[in-house]
PDB file of C-alpha atoms in Angstrom:
ATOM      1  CA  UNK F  18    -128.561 156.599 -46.834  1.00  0.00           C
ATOM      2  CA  UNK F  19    -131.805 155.148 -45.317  1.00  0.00           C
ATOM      3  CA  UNK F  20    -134.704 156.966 -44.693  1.00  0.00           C
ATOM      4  CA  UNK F  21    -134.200 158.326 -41.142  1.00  0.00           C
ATOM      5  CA  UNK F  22    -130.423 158.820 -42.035  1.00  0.00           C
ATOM      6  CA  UNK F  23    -129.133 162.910 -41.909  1.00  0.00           C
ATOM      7  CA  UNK F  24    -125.798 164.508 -43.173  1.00  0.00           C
ATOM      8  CA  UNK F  25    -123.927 165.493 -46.138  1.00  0.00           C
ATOM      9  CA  UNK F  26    -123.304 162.306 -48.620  1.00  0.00           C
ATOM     10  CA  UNK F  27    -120.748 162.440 -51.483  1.00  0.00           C
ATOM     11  CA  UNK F  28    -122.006 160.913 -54.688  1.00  0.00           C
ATOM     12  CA  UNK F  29    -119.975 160.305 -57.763  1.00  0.00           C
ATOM     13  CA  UNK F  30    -122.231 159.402 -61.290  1.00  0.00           C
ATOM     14  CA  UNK F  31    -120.582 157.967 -64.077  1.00  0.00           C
ATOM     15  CA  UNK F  32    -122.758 157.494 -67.821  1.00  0.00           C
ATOM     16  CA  UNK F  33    -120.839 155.604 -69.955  1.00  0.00           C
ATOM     17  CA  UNK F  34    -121.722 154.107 -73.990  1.00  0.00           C
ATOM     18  CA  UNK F  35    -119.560 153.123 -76.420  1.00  0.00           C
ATOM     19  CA  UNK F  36    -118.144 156.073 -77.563  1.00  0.00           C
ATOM     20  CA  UNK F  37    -117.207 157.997 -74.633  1.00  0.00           C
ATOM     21  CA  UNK F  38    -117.279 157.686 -70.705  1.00  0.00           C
ATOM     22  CA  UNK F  39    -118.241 161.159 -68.242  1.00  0.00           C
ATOM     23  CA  UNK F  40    -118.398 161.320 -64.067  1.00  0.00           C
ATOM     24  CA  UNK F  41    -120.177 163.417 -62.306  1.00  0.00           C
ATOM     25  CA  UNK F  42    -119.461 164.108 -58.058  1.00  0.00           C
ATOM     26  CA  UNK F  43    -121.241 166.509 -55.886  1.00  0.00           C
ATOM     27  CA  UNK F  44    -122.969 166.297 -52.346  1.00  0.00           C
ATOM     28  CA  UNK F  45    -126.612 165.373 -51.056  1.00  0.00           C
ATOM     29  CA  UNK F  46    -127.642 166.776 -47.638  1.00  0.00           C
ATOM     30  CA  UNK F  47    -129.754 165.344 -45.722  1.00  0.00           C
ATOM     31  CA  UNK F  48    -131.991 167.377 -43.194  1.00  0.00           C
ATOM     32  CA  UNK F  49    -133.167 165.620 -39.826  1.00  0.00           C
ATOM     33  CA  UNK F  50    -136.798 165.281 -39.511  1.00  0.00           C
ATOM     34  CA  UNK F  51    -138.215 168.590 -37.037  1.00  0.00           C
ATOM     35  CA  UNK F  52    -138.798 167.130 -33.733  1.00  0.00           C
ATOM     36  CA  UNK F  53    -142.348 166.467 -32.614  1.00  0.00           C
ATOM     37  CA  UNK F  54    -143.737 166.025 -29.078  1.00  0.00           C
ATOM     38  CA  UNK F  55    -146.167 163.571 -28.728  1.00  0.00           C
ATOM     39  CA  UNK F  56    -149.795 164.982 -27.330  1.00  0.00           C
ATOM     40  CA  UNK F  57    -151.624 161.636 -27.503  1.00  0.00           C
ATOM     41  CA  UNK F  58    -154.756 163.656 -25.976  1.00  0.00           C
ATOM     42  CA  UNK F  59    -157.287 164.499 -28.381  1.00  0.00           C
ATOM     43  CA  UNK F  60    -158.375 167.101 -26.337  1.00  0.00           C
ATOM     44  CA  UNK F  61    -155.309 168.470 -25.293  1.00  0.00           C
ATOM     45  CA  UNK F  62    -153.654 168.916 -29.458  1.00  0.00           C
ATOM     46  CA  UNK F  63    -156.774 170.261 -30.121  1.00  0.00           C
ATOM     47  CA  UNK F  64    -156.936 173.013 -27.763  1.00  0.00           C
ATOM     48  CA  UNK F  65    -153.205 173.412 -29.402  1.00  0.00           C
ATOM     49  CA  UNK F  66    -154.930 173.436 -32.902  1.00  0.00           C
ATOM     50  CA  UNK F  67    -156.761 176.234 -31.673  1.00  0.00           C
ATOM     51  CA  UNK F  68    -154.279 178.197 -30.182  1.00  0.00           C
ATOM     52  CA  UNK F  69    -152.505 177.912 -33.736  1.00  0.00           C
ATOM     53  CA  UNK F  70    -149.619 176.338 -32.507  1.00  0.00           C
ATOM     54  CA  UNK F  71    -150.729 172.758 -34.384  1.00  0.00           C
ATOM     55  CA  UNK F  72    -152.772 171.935 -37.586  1.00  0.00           C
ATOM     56  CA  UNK F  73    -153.241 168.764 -37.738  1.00  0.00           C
ATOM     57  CA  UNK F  74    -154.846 166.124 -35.164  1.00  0.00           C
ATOM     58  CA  UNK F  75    -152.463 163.158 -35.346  1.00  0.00           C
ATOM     59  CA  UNK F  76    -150.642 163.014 -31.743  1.00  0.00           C
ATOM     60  CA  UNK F  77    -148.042 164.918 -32.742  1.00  0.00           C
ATOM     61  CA  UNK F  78    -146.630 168.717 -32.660  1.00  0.00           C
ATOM     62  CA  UNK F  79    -143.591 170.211 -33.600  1.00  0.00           C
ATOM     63  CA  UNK F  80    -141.833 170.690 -30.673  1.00  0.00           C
ATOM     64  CA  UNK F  81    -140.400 174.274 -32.041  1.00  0.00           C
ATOM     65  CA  UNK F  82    -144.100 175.957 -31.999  1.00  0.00           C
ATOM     66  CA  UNK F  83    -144.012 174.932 -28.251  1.00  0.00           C
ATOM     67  CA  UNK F  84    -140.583 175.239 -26.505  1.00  0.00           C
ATOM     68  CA  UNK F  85    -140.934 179.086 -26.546  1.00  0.00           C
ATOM     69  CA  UNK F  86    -144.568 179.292 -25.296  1.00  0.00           C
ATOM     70  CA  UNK F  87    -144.379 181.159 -22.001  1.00  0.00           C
ATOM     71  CA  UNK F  88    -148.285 181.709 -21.105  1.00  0.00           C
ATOM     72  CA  UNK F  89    -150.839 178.995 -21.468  1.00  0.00           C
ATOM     73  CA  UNK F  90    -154.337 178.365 -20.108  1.00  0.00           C
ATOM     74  CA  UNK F  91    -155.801 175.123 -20.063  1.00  0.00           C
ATOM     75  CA  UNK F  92    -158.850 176.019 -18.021  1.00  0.00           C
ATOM     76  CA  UNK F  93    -161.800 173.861 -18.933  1.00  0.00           C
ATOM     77  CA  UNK F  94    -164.557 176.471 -18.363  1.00  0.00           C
ATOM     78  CA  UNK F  95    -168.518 175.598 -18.958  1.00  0.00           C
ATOM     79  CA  UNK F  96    -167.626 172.450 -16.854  1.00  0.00           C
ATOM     80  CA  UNK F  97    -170.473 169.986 -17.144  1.00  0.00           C
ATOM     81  CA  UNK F  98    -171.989 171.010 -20.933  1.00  0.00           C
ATOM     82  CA  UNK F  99    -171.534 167.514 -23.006  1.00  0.00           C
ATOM     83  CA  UNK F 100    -169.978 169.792 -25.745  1.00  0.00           C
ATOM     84  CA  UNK F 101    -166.757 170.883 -23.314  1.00  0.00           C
ATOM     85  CA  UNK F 102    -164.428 168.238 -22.715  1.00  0.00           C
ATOM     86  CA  UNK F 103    -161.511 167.266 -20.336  1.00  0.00           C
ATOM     87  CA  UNK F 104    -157.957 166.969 -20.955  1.00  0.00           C
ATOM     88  CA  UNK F 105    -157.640 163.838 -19.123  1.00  0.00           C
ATOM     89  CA  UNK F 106    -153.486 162.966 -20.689  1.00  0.00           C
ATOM     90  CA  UNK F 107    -151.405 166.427 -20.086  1.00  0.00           C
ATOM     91  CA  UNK F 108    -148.343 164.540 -21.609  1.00  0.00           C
ATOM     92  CA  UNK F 109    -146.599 166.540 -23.936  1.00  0.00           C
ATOM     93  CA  UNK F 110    -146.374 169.517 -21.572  1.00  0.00           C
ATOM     94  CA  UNK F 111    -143.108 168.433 -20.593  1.00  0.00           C
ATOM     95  CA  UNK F 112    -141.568 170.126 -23.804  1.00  0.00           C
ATOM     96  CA  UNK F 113    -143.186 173.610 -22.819  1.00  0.00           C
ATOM     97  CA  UNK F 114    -140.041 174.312 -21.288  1.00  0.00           C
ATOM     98  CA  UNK F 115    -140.112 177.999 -21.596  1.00  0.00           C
ATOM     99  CA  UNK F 116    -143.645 178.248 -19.271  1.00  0.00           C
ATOM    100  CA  UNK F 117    -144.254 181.078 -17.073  1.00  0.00           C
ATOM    101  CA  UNK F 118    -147.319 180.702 -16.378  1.00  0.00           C
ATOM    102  CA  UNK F 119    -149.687 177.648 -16.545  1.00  0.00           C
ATOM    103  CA  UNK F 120    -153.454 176.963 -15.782  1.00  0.00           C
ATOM    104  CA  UNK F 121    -154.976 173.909 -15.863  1.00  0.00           C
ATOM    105  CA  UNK F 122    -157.733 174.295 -13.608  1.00  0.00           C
ATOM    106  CA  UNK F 123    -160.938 171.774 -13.751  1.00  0.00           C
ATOM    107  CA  UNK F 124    -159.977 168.834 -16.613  1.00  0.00           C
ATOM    108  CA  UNK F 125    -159.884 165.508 -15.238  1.00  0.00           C
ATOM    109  CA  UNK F 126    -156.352 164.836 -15.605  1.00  0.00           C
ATOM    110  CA  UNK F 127    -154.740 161.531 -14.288  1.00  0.00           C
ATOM    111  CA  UNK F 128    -151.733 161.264 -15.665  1.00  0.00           C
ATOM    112  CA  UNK F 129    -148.512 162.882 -14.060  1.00  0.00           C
ATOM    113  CA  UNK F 130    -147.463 166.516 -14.974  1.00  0.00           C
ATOM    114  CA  UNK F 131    -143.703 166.537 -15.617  1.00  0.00           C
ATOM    115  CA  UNK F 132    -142.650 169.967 -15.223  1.00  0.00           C
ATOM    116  CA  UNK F 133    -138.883 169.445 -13.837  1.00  0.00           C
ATOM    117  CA  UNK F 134    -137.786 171.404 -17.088  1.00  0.00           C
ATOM    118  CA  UNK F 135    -139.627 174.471 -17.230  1.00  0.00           C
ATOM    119  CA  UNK F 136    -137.002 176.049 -14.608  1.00  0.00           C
ATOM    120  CA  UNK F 137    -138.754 179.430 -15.045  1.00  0.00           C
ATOM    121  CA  UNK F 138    -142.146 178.539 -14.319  1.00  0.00           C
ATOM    122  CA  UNK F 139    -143.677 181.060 -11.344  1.00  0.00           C
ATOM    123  CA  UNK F 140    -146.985 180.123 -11.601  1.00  0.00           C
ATOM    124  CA  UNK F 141    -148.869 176.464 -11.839  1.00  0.00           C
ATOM    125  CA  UNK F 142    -152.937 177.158 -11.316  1.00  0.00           C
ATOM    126  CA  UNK F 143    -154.186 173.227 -11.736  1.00  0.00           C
ATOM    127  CA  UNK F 144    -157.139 173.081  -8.956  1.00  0.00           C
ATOM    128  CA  UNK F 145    -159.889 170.729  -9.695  1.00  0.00           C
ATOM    129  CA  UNK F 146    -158.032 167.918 -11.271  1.00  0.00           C
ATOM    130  CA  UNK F 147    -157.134 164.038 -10.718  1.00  0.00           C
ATOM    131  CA  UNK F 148    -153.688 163.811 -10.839  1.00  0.00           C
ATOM    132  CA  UNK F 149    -152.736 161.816  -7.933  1.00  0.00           C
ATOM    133  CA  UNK F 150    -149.193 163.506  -7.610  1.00  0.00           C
ATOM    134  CA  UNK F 151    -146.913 166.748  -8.359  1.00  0.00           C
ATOM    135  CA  UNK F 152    -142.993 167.469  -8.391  1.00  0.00           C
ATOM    136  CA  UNK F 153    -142.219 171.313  -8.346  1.00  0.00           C
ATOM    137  CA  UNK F 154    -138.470 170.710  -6.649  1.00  0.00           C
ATOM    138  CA  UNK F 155    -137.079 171.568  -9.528  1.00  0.00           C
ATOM    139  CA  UNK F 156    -139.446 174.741 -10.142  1.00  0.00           C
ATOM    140  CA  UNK F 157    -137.883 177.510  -7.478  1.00  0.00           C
ATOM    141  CA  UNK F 158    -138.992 180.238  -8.962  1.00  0.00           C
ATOM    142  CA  UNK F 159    -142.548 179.483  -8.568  1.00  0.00           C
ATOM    143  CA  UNK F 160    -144.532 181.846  -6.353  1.00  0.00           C
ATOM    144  CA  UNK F 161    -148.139 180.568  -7.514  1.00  0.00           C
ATOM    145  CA  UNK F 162    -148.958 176.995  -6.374  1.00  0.00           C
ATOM    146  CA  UNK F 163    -152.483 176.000  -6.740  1.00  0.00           C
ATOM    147  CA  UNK F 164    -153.748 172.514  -6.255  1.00  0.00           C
ATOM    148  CA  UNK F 165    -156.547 172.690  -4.302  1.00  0.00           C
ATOM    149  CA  UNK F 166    -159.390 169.458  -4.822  1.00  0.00           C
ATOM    150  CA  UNK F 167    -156.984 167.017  -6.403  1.00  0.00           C
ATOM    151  CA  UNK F 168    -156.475 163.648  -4.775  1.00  0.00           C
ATOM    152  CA  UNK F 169    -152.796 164.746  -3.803  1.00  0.00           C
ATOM    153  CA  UNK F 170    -151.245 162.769  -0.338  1.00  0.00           C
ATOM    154  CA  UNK F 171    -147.490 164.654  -0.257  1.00  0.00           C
ATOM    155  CA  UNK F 172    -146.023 167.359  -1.578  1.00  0.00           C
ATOM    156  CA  UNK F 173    -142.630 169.291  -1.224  1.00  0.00           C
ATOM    157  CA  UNK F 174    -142.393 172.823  -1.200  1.00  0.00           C
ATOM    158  CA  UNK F 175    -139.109 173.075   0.746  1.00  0.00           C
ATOM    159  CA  UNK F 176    -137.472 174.049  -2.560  1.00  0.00           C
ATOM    160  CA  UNK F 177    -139.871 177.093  -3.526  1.00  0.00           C
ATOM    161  CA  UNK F 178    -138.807 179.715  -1.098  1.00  0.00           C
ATOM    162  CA  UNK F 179    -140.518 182.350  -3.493  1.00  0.00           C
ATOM    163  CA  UNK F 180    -143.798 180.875  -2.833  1.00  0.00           C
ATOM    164  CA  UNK F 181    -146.598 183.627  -2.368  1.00  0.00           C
ATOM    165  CA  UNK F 182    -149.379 181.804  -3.062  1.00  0.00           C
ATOM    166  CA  UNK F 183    -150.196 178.053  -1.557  1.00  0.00           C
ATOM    167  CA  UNK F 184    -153.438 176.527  -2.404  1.00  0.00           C
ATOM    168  CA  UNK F 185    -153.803 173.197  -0.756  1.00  0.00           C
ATOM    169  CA  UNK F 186    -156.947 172.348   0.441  1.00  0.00           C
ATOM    170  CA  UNK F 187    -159.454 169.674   0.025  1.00  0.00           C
ATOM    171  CA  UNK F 188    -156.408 167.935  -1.313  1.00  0.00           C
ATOM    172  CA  UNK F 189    -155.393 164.398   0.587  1.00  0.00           C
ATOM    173  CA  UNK F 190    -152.180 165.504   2.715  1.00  0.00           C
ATOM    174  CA  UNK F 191    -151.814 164.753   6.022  1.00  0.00           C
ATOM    175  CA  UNK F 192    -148.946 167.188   6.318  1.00  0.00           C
ATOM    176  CA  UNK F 193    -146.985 170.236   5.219  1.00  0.00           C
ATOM    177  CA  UNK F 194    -143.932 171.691   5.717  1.00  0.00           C
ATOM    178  CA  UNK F 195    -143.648 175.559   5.273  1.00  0.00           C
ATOM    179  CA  UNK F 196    -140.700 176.338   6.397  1.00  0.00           C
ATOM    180  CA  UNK F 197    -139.256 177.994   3.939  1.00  0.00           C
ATOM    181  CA  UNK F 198    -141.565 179.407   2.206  1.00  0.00           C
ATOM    182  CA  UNK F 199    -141.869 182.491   4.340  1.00  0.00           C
ATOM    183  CA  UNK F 200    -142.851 184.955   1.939  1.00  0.00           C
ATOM    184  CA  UNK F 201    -146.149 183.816   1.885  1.00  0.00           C
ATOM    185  CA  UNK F 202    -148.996 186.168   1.749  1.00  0.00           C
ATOM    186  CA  UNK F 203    -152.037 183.463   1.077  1.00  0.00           C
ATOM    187  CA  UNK F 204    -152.442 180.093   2.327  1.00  0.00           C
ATOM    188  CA  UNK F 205    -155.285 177.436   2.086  1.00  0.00           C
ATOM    189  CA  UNK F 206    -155.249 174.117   3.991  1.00  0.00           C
ATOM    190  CA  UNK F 207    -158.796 173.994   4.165  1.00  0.00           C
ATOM    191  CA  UNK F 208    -160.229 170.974   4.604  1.00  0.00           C
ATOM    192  CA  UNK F 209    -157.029 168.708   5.956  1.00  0.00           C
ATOM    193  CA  UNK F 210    -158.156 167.374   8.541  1.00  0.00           C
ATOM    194  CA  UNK F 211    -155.433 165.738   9.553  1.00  0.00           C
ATOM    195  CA  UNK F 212    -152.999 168.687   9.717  1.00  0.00           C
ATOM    196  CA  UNK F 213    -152.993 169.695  13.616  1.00  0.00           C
ATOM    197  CA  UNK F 214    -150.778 171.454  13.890  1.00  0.00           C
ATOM    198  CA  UNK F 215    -149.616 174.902  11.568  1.00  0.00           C
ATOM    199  CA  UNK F 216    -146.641 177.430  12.277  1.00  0.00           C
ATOM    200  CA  UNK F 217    -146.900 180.779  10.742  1.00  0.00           C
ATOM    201  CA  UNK F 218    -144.918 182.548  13.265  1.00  0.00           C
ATOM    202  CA  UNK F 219    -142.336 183.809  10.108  1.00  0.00           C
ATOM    203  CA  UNK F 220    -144.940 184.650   7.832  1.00  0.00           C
ATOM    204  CA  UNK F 221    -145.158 187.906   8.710  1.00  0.00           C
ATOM    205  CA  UNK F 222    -146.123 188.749   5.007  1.00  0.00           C
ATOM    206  CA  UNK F 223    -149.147 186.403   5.261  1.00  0.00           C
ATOM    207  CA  UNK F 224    -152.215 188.347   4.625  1.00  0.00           C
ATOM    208  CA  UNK F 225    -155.192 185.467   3.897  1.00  0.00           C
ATOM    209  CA  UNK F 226    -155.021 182.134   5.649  1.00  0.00           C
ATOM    210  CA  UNK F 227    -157.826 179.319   5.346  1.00  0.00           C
ATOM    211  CA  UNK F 228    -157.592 177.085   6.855  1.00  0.00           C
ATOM    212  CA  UNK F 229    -161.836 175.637   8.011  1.00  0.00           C
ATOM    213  CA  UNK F 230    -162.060 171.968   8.770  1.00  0.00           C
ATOM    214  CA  UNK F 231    -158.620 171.331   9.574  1.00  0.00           C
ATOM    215  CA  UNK F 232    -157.616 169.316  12.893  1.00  0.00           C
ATOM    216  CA  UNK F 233    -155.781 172.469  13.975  1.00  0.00           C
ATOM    217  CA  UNK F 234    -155.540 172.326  18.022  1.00  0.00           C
ATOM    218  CA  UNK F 235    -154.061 175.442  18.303  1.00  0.00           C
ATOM    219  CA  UNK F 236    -152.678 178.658  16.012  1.00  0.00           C
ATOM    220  CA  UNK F 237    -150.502 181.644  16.675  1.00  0.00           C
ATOM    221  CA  UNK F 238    -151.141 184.502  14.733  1.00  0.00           C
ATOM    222  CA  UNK F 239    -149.547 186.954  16.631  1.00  0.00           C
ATOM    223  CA  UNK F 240    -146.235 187.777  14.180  1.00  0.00           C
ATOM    224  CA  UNK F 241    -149.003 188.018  11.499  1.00  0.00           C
ATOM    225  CA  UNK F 242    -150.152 191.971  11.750  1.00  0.00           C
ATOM    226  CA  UNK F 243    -150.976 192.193   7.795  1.00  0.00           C
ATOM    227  CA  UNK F 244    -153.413 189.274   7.646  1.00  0.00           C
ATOM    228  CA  UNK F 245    -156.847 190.515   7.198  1.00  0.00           C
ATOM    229  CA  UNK F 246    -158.429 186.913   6.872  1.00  0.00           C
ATOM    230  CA  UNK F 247    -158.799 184.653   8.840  1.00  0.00           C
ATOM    231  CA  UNK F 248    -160.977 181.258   8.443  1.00  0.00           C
ATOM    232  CA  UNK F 249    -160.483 178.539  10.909  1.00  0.00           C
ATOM    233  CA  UNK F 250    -164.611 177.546  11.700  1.00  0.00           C
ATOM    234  CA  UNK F 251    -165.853 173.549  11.024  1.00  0.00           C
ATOM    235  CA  UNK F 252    -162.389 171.943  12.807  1.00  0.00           C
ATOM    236  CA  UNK F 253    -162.225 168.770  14.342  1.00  0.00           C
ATOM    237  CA  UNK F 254    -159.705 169.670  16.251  1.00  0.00           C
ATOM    238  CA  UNK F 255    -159.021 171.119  19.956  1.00  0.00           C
ATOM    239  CA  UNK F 256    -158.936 174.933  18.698  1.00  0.00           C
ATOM    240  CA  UNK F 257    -160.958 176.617  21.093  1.00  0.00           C
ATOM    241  CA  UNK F 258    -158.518 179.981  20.957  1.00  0.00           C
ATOM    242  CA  UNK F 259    -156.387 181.541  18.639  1.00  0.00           C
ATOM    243  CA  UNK F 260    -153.511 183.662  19.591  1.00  0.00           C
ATOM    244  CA  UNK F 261    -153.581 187.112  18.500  1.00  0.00           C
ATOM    245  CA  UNK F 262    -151.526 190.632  18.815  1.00  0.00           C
ATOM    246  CA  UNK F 263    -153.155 193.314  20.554  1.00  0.00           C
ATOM    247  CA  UNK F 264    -153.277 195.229  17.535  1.00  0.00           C
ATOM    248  CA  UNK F 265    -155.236 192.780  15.614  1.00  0.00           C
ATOM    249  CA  UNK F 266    -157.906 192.990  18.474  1.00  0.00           C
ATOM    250  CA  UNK F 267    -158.612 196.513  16.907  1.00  0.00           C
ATOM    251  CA  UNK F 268    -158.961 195.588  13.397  1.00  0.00           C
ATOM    252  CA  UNK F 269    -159.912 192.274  13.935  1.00  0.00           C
ATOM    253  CA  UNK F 270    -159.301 190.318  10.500  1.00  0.00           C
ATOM    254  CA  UNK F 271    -162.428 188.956   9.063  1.00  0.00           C
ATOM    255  CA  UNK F 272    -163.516 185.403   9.315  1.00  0.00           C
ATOM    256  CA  UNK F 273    -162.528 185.884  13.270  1.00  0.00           C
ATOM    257  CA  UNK F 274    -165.334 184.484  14.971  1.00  0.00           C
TER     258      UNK F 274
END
């Protein structure tokens, strides 16, 4: 067999001289190689190296120390010390497929996050990054989506209807669609200025919205009697009112102003 070959090989040896002839058989198996996933960040395998789920820095990890990982935190904190450095190439995550939970927050990441096969994932924390796009369609369990100050223009939630948390702002979308993500409880579209318009009317679970230097023209938070914040100042938009229930005139949620 060559090198790469696997499987069970029959073999038959036969030692002969001039006085007598004997044959030997028996079987060779062959073991495939252990998958690796390729982590072609530096950064990124050694952060792995450290969690003790690699050893060596060559690109490659075994994909079994990673397909069962369910909690992982990327974070790059002590942002702007020489001696801390970005994950700038996430790929590799892909094979994480078991993720729960996963943080990313402040690396300078460009390259695309693949996370169509982590079908359990509920939370993805990755503020603060460069990645110019995300795909969580195939992620409907998720009910933690944080993206805030990434260079993002579009993203579908339609297919997260467990959605509690949605941090979008000081991203680059022009619009969102929330309808059916109605168990929300915290929303931030701060900083879109070109969203106008924003129906919460069947978030009656929504307890924190943010939504400062937006292009709102008008918002109805009358269905919304558990919110307790409220930011809507700096818009360059036509809101001069915002609609209210009489109750929250009596506990009037704060960033009201």
């Amino acid at each position: 067999p060559t090198a790469q070959a696997s499987g069970t090989y029959n073999y038959t040896l036969t030692v002969s001289s001039t006085s007598y002839v004997s044959s030997f058989t028996g079987a060779i198996t062959v073991s495939p190689p252990a998958p690796k996933t390729f982590v072609p960040d530096d950064v990124f395998e050694q952060r792995l190296i450290d969690m003790g789920y690699d050893d060596i820095l060559d690109d490659y990890v075994l994909t079994s120390n990673i397909s069962g990982i369910t909690n992982i935190d990327l974070q790059r904190t002590g942002a702007g010390t020489p001696q801390v450095q970005e994950i700038k190439d996430i790929t590799g995550i892909e094979d994480f497929i078991s993720l729960t939970y996963l943080k990313l927050i402040n690396n300078g990441i460009t390259s695309s996050i693949d996370l169509s096969k982590m079908l359990n994932l509920s939370s993805f924390i990755a503020s603060s990054n460069l990645f110019p796009s995300i795909d969580v369609t195939d992620n409907p369990n998720l009910t933690q989506l944080w993206i805030e100050s990434s260079p993002i223009n579009t993203i579908d939630v339609t297919n997260n209807p467990n959605l509690t948390y949605l941090m979008v702002g000081s991203t680059n979308l022009s619009s969102l669609d929330i309808s059916n993500n109605n168990l929300l409880q915290v929303l931030s579209i701060s900083g879109l200025s070109s969203i106008t318009s924003l129906d919460v009317s069947q978030k009656t679970n929504l307890q924190e919205l943010y939504a400062q230097g937006t292009g709102l023209n008008s918002l109805d938070v009358s269905n919304n009697s558990q919110l307790t914040r409220c930011y809507t100042q700096n818009n360059s938009g036509n809101l001069t009112c915002v609609q209210v229930h009489q109750t929250q005139l009596s506990n009037i949620p704060i960033g009201f102003t």
